[in-house]
Coordinates of C-alpha atoms in Angstrom, one line a residue:
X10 CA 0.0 0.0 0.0
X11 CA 2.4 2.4 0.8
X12 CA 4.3 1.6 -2.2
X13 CA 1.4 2.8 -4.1
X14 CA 0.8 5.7 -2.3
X15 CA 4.6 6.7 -3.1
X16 CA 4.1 6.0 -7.4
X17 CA 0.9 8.1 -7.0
X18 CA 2.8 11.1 -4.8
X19 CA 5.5 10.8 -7.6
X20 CA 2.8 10.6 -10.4
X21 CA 1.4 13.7 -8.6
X22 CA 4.6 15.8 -8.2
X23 CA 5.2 15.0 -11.8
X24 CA 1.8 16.2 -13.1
X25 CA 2.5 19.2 -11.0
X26 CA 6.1 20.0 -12.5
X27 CA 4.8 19.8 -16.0
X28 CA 1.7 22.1 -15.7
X29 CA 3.9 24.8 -14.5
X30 CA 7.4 24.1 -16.7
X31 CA 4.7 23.8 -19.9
X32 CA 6.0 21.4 -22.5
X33 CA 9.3 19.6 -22.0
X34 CA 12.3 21.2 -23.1
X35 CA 10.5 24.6 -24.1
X36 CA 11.5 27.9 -22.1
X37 CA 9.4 28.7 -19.0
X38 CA 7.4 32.3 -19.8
X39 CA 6.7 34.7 -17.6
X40 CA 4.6 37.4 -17.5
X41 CA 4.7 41.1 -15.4
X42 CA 1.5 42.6 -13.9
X43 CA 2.6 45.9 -12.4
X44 CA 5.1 48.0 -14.3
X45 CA 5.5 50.1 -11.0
X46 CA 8.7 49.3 -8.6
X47 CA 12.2 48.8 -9.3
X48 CA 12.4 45.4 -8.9
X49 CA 11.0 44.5 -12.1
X50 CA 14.3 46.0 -14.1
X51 CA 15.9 44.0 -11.4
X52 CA 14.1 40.6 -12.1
X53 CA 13.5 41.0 -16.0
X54 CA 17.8 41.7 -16.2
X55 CA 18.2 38.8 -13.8
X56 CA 16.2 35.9 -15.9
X57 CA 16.6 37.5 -19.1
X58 CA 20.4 37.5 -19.1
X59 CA 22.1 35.0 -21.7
X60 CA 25.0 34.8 -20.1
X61 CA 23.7 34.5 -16.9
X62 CA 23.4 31.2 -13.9
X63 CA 22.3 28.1 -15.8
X64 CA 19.3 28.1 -13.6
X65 CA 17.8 30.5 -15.6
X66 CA 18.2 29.6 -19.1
X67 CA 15.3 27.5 -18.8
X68 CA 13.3 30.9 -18.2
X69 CA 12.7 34.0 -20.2
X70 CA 10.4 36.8 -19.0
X71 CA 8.2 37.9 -22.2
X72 CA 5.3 40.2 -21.4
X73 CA 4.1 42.3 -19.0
X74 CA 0.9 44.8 -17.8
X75 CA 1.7 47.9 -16.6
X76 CA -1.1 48.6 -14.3
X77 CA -0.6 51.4 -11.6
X78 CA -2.7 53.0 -9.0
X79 CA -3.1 56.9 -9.6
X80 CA -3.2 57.5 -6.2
X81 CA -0.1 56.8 -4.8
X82 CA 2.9 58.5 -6.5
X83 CA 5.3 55.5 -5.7
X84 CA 3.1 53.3 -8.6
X85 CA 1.8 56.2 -11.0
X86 CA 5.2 58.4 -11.1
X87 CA 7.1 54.9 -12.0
X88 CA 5.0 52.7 -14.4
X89 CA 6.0 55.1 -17.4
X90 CA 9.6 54.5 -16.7
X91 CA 9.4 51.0 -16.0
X92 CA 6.8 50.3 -18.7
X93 CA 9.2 51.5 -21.1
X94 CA 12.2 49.7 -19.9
X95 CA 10.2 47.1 -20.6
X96 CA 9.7 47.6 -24.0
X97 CA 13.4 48.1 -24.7
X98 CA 14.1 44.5 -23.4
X99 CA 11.4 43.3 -26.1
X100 CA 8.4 42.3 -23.4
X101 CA 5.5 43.1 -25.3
X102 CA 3.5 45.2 -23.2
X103 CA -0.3 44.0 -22.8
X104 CA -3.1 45.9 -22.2
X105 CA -5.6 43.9 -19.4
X106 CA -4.5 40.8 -17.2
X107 CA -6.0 38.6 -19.2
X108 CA -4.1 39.3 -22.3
X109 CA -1.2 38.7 -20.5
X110 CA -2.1 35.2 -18.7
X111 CA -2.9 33.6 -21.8
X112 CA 0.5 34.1 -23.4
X113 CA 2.9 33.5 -20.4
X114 CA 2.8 30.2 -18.4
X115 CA 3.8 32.1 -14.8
X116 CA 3.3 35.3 -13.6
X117 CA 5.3 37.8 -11.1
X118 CA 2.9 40.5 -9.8
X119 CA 4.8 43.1 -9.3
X120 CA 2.2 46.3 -8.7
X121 CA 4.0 48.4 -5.8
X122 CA 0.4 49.4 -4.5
X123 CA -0.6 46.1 -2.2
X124 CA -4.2 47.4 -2.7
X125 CA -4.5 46.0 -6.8
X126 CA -3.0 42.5 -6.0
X127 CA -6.3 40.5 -5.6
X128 CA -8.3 41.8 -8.6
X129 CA -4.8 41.7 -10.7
X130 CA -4.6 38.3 -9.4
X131 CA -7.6 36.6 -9.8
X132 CA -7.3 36.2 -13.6
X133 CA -3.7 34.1 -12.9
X134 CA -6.0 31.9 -9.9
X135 CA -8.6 31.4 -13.2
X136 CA -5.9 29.8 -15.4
X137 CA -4.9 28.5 -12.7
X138 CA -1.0 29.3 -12.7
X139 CA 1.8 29.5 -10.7
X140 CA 2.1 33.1 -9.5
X141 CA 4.8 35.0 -7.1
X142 CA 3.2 38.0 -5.6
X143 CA 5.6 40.8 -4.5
X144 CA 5.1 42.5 -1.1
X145 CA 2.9 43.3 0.5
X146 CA 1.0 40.6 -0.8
X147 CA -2.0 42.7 -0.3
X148 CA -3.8 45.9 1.2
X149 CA -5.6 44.4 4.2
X150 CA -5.0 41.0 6.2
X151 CA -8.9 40.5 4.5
X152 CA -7.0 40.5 1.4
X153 CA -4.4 38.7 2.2
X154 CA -6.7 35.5 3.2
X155 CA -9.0 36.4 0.2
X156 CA -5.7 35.4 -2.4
X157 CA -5.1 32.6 -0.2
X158 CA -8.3 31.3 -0.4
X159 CA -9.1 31.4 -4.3
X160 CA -5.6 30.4 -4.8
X161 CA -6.1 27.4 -2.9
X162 CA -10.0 27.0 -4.6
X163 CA -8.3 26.8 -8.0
X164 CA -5.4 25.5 -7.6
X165 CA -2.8 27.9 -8.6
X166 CA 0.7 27.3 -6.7
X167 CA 1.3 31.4 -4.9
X168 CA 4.7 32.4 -3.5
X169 CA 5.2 35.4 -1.4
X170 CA 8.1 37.1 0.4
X171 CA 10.2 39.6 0.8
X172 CA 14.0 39.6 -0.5
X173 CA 15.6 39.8 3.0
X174 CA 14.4 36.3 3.9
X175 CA 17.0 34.8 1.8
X176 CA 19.9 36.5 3.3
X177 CA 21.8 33.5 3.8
X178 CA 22.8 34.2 7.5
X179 CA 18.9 34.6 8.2
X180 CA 18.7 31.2 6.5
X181 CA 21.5 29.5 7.9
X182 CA 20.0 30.5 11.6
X183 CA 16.3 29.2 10.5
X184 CA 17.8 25.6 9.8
X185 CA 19.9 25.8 13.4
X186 CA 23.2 26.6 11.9
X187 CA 24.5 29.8 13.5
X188 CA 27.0 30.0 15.8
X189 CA 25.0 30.7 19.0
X190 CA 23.1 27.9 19.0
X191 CA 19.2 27.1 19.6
X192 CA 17.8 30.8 18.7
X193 CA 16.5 32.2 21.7
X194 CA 15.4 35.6 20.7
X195 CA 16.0 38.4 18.0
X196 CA 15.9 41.7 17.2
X197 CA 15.0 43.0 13.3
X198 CA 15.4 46.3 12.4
X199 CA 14.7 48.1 8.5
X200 CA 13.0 51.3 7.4
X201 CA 9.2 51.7 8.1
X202 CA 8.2 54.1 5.9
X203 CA 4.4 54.8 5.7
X204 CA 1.9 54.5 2.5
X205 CA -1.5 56.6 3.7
X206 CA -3.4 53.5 2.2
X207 CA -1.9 50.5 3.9
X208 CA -1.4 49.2 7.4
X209 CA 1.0 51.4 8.6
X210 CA 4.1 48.2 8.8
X211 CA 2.9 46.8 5.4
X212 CA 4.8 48.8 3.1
X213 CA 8.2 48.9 4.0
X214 CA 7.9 47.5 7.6
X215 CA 7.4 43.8 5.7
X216 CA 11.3 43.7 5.2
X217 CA 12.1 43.7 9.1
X218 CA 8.9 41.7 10.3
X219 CA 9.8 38.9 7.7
X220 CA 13.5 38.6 8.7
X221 CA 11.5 38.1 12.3
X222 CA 10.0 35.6 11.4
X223 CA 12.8 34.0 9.2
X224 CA 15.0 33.1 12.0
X225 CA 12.2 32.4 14.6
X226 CA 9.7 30.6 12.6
X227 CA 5.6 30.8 11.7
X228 CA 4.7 30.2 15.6
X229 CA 4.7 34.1 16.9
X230 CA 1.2 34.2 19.1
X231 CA 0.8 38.2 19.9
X232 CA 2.4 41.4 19.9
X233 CA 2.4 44.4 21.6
X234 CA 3.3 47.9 19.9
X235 CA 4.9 51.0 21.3
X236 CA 6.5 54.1 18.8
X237 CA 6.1 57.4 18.0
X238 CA 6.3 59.3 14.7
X239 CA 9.8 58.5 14.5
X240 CA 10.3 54.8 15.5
X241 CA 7.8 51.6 16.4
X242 CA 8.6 48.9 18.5
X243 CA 6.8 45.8 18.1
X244 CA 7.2 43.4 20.7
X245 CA 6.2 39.5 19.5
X246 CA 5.7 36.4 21.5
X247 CA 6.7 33.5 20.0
X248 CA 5.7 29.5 21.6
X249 CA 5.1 31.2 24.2
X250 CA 9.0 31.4 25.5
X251 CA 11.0 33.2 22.8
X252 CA 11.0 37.1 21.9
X253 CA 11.1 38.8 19.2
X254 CA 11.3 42.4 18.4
X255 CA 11.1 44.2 15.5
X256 CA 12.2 48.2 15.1
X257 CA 10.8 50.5 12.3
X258 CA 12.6 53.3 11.6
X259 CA 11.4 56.0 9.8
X260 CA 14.0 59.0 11.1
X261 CA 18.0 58.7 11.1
X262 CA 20.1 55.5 9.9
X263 CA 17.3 53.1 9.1
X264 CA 19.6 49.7 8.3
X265 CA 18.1 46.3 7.3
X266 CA 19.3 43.9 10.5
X267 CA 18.7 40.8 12.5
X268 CA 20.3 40.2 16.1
X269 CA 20.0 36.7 17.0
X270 CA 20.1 35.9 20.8
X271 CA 21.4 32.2 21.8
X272 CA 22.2 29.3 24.1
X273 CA 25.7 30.2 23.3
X274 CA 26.2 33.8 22.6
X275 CA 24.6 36.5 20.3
X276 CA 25.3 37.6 17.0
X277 CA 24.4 39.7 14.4
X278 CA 23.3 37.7 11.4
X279 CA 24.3 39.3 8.5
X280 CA 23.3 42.6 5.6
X281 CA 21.3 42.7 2.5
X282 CA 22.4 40.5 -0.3
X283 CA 20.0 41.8 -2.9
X284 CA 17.5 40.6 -4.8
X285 CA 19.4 37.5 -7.0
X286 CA 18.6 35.0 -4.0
X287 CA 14.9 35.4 -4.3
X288 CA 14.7 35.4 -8.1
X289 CA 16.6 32.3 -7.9
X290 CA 14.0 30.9 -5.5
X291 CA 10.6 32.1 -7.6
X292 CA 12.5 30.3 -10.3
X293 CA 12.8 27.0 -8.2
X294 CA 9.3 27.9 -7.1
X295 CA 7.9 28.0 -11.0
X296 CA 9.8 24.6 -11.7
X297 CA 8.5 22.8 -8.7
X298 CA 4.8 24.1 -8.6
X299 CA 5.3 24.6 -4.4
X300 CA 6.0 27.6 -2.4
X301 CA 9.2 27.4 -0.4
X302 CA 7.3 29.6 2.4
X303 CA 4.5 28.4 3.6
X304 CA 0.7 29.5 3.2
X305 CA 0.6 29.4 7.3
X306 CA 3.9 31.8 7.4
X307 CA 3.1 34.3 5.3
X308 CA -0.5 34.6 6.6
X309 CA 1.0 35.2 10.4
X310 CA 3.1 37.8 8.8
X311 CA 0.7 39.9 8.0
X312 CA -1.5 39.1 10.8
X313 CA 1.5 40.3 13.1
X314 CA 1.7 43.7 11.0
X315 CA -2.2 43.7 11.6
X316 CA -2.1 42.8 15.3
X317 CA 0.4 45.5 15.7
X318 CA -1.8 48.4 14.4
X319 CA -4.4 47.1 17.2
X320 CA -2.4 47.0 19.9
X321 CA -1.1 50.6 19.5
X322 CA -5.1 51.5 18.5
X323 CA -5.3 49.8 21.9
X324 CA -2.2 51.9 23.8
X325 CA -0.1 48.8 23.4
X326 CA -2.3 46.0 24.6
X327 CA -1.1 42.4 23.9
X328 CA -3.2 41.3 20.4
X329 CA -3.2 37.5 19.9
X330 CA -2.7 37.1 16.4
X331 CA -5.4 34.5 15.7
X332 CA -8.0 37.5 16.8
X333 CA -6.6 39.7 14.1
X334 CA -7.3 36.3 12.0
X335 CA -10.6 35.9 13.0
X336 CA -11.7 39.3 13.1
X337 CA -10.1 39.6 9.2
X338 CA -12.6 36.6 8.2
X339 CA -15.2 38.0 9.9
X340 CA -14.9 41.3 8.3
X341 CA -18.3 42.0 5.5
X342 CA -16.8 43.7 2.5
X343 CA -18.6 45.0 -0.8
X344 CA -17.1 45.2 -3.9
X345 CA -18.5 47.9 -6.6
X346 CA -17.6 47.9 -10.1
X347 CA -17.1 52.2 -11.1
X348 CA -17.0 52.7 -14.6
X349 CA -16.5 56.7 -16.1
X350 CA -18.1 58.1 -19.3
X351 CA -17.3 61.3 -21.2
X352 CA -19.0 63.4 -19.4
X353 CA -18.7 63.6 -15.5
X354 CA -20.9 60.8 -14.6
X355 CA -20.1 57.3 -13.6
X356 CA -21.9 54.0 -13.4
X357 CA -22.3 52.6 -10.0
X358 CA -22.4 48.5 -9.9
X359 CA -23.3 46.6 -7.4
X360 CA -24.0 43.2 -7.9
X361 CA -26.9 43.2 -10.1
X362 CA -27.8 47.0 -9.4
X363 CA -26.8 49.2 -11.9
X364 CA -27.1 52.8 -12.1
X365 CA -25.7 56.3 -13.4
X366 CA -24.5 58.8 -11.2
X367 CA -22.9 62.3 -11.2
X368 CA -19.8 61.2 -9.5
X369 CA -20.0 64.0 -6.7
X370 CA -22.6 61.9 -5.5
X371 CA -20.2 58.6 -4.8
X372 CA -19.3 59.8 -1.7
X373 CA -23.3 59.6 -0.2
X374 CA -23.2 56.0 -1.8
X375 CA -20.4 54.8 -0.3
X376 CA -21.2 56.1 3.3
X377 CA -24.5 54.0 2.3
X378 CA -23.2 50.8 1.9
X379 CA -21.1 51.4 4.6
X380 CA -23.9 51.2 6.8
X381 CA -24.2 47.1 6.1
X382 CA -20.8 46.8 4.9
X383 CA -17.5 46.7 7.0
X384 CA -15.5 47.6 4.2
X385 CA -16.5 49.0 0.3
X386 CA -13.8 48.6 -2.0
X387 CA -13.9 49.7 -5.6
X388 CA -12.6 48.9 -9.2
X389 CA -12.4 52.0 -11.3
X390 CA -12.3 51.6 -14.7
X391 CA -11.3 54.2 -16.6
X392 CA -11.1 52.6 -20.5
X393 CA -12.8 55.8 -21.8
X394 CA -9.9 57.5 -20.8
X395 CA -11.0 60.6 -18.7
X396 CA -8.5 63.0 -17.6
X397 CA -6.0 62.3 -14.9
X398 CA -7.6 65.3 -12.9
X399 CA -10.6 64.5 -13.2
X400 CA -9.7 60.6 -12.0
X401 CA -8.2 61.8 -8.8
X402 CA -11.5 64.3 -8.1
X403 CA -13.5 61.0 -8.6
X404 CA -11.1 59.2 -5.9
X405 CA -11.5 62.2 -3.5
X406 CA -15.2 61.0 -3.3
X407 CA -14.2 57.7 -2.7
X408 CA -11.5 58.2 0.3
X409 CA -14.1 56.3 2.8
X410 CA -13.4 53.3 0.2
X411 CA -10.8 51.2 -0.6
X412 CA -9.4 51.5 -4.6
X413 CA -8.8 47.5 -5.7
X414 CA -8.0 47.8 -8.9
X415 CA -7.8 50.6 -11.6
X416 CA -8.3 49.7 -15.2
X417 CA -6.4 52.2 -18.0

């Protein structure tokens, strides 16, 4: 029996390696979604390079969609750039998601904003193909669990991290390799720069909160949080026994570190090695079909980042994480469909309602549905090509909702 069991977990695996390296001995495609942070020059140079690590020879990144969120200047002042660096390294450059998943057999989504991951993403989880998703993997823990659930629904192998998880230091402690022994404890430190429309430790925070949990493991069980506009300390328990803290700077020298604390001494565990370790591990990840991080990790992650803005809502109460979880799952969230015209009204969708509004009235429609809804998020789509003004007047009437996706 359990001979069988093995040739069908072989059969299995093997299945699993061909969907996502597409026929054998044909180059693996890849497709961009999100023309909008530096790491896709980075990523595109890396696989792309001829003469570069055998690994990826097998690989050749071939499209990509710009995307972009007009609302926050780190993705709209950068998908021009990037969009056209892109088209000097002969991507050709799609115009929706879709377009782009049918001609690529694995996808990095790379959109800066966290906000535009799940809508960018759920064409990917409908083809059901291997996808890496850049941090922060999305714009609310709700998110976060929403990707992880349709990912799981379809089928679609997801990978998420951030590049200081493979520093090799951080790795070497994680497998019990560093010189002081069974890790005790750890400090993290990197920048913690803040993004008015995410969790205040999701977009740049990620970097120290995932070395964290690199060398101390999934198990954290609450945090406490202390800071002011300058720093925040977050304070995480983990099994129980072992401490963890992480420090986000966002005044002064603001360097990307992990202290380990051991049975035999402490140490720290050494600097940034760029982004070449991770691309080498999405590769791996796009041959195998599995995650080298898993689901469980990255979702305590973010529900430590989450936890963290309660307890300082809460003057620094201790927040378990699983009620940061639960109270994500439990969270009621509307999703309207916001499509302009040529003239300065926009049609409202919700569900099957359908109707036509001036768009200074969006504001009284959100605060409606937010009287049954937890959450409204929106997707504007903007195909008839209004000006950029007028787009951001239109967002001004949205600011008690959250944008999820902006269509150009």
């Amino acid at each position: 029996m359990n001979k069988i069991l093995g040739y069908l977990s072989a059969a299995l695996l093997a299945v699993a390696t061909t969907a996502c390296n597409g026929a054998e001995g044909e180059v693996f495609k890849i497709g961009v979604i999100g023309a909008t942070t530096s790491h896709v020059p980075a990523f595109v140079k890396t696989i792309n390079d001829p003469k570069g690590d055998e690994l990826y020879q097998g690989f050749e990144v071939t499209g990509v969609y710009p995307g972009g969120a007009p609302d926050n200047p780190d993705s709209w002042n950068r998908v021009t750039e990037y969009t056209e660096f892109c088209k000097d390294a002969g991507l050709t450059v799609y115009s929706t998601v879709e377009e782009l998943v049918a001609n690529v057999d694995g996808v990095l989504l790379e959109s800066v904003d966290g906000r535009l991951h799940l809508e960018q993403a759920r064409p990917v989880f409908a083809a059901k193909k291997p996808i890496f998703i850049d941090k922060p993997i999305g714009g609310s823990l709700w998110e976060v669990l929403e990707i992880y659930r349709l990912a799981e629904e379809a089928g679609s192998p997801i990978f998420s991290s951030s590049s200081l998880r493979y520093v090799k230091a951080y790795q070497e402690a994680r497998e019990g390799e560093s010189s002081v022994g069974e890790i005790l404890g750890a400090d993290a430190t990197s920048p913690a720069s803040l993004e008015p429309h995410h969790p205040s430790l999701y977009w740049y925070g990620i970097h120290g909160v995932e070395s964290l949990f690199t060398v101390l493991g999934p198990e954290c069980k609450s945090v406490s949080r202390t800071g002011t506009t300058a720093c925040d300390v977050v304070v995480g328990i983990w099994d129980g026994k072992r401490v963890g803290t992480f420090r986000g700077i966002r005044k002064g020298a603001a360097p990307y570190s992990c202290r380990v604390f051991g049975e035999n001494g402490m140490a720290n565990v050494g600097d940034y090695e760029g982004y070449v370790p991770l691309v080498e591990q999405i590769c791996k990840f796009f041959q195998s079909g599995v995650s080298p991080v898993d689901k469980e990790e990255t979702i305590n992650i973010y529900a430590f980042m989450t936890a963290a803005d309660m307890s300082r809502r809460e003057k620094g109460k201790q927040v378990e994480l699983e009620e940061a979880i639960e109270e994500a799952e439990e969270e009621e969230v509307l999703t309207v469909e916001l499509t302009t015209t040529a003239v300065s009204e926009v049609v409202w969708k919700d569900g099957e309602e359908e109707k036509t509004v001036d768009y200074h009235d969006l504001g009284k429609l959100v605060e409606e549905a937010l009287e049954e809804y937890d959450t409204v998020r929106y997707i504007l789509d903007n195909r008839a090509g209004i000006p950029y003004d007028t787009v951001i007047k239109i967002m001004d009437q949205l600011s008690d909702a959250r944008l999820a996706n902006y269509l150009y």
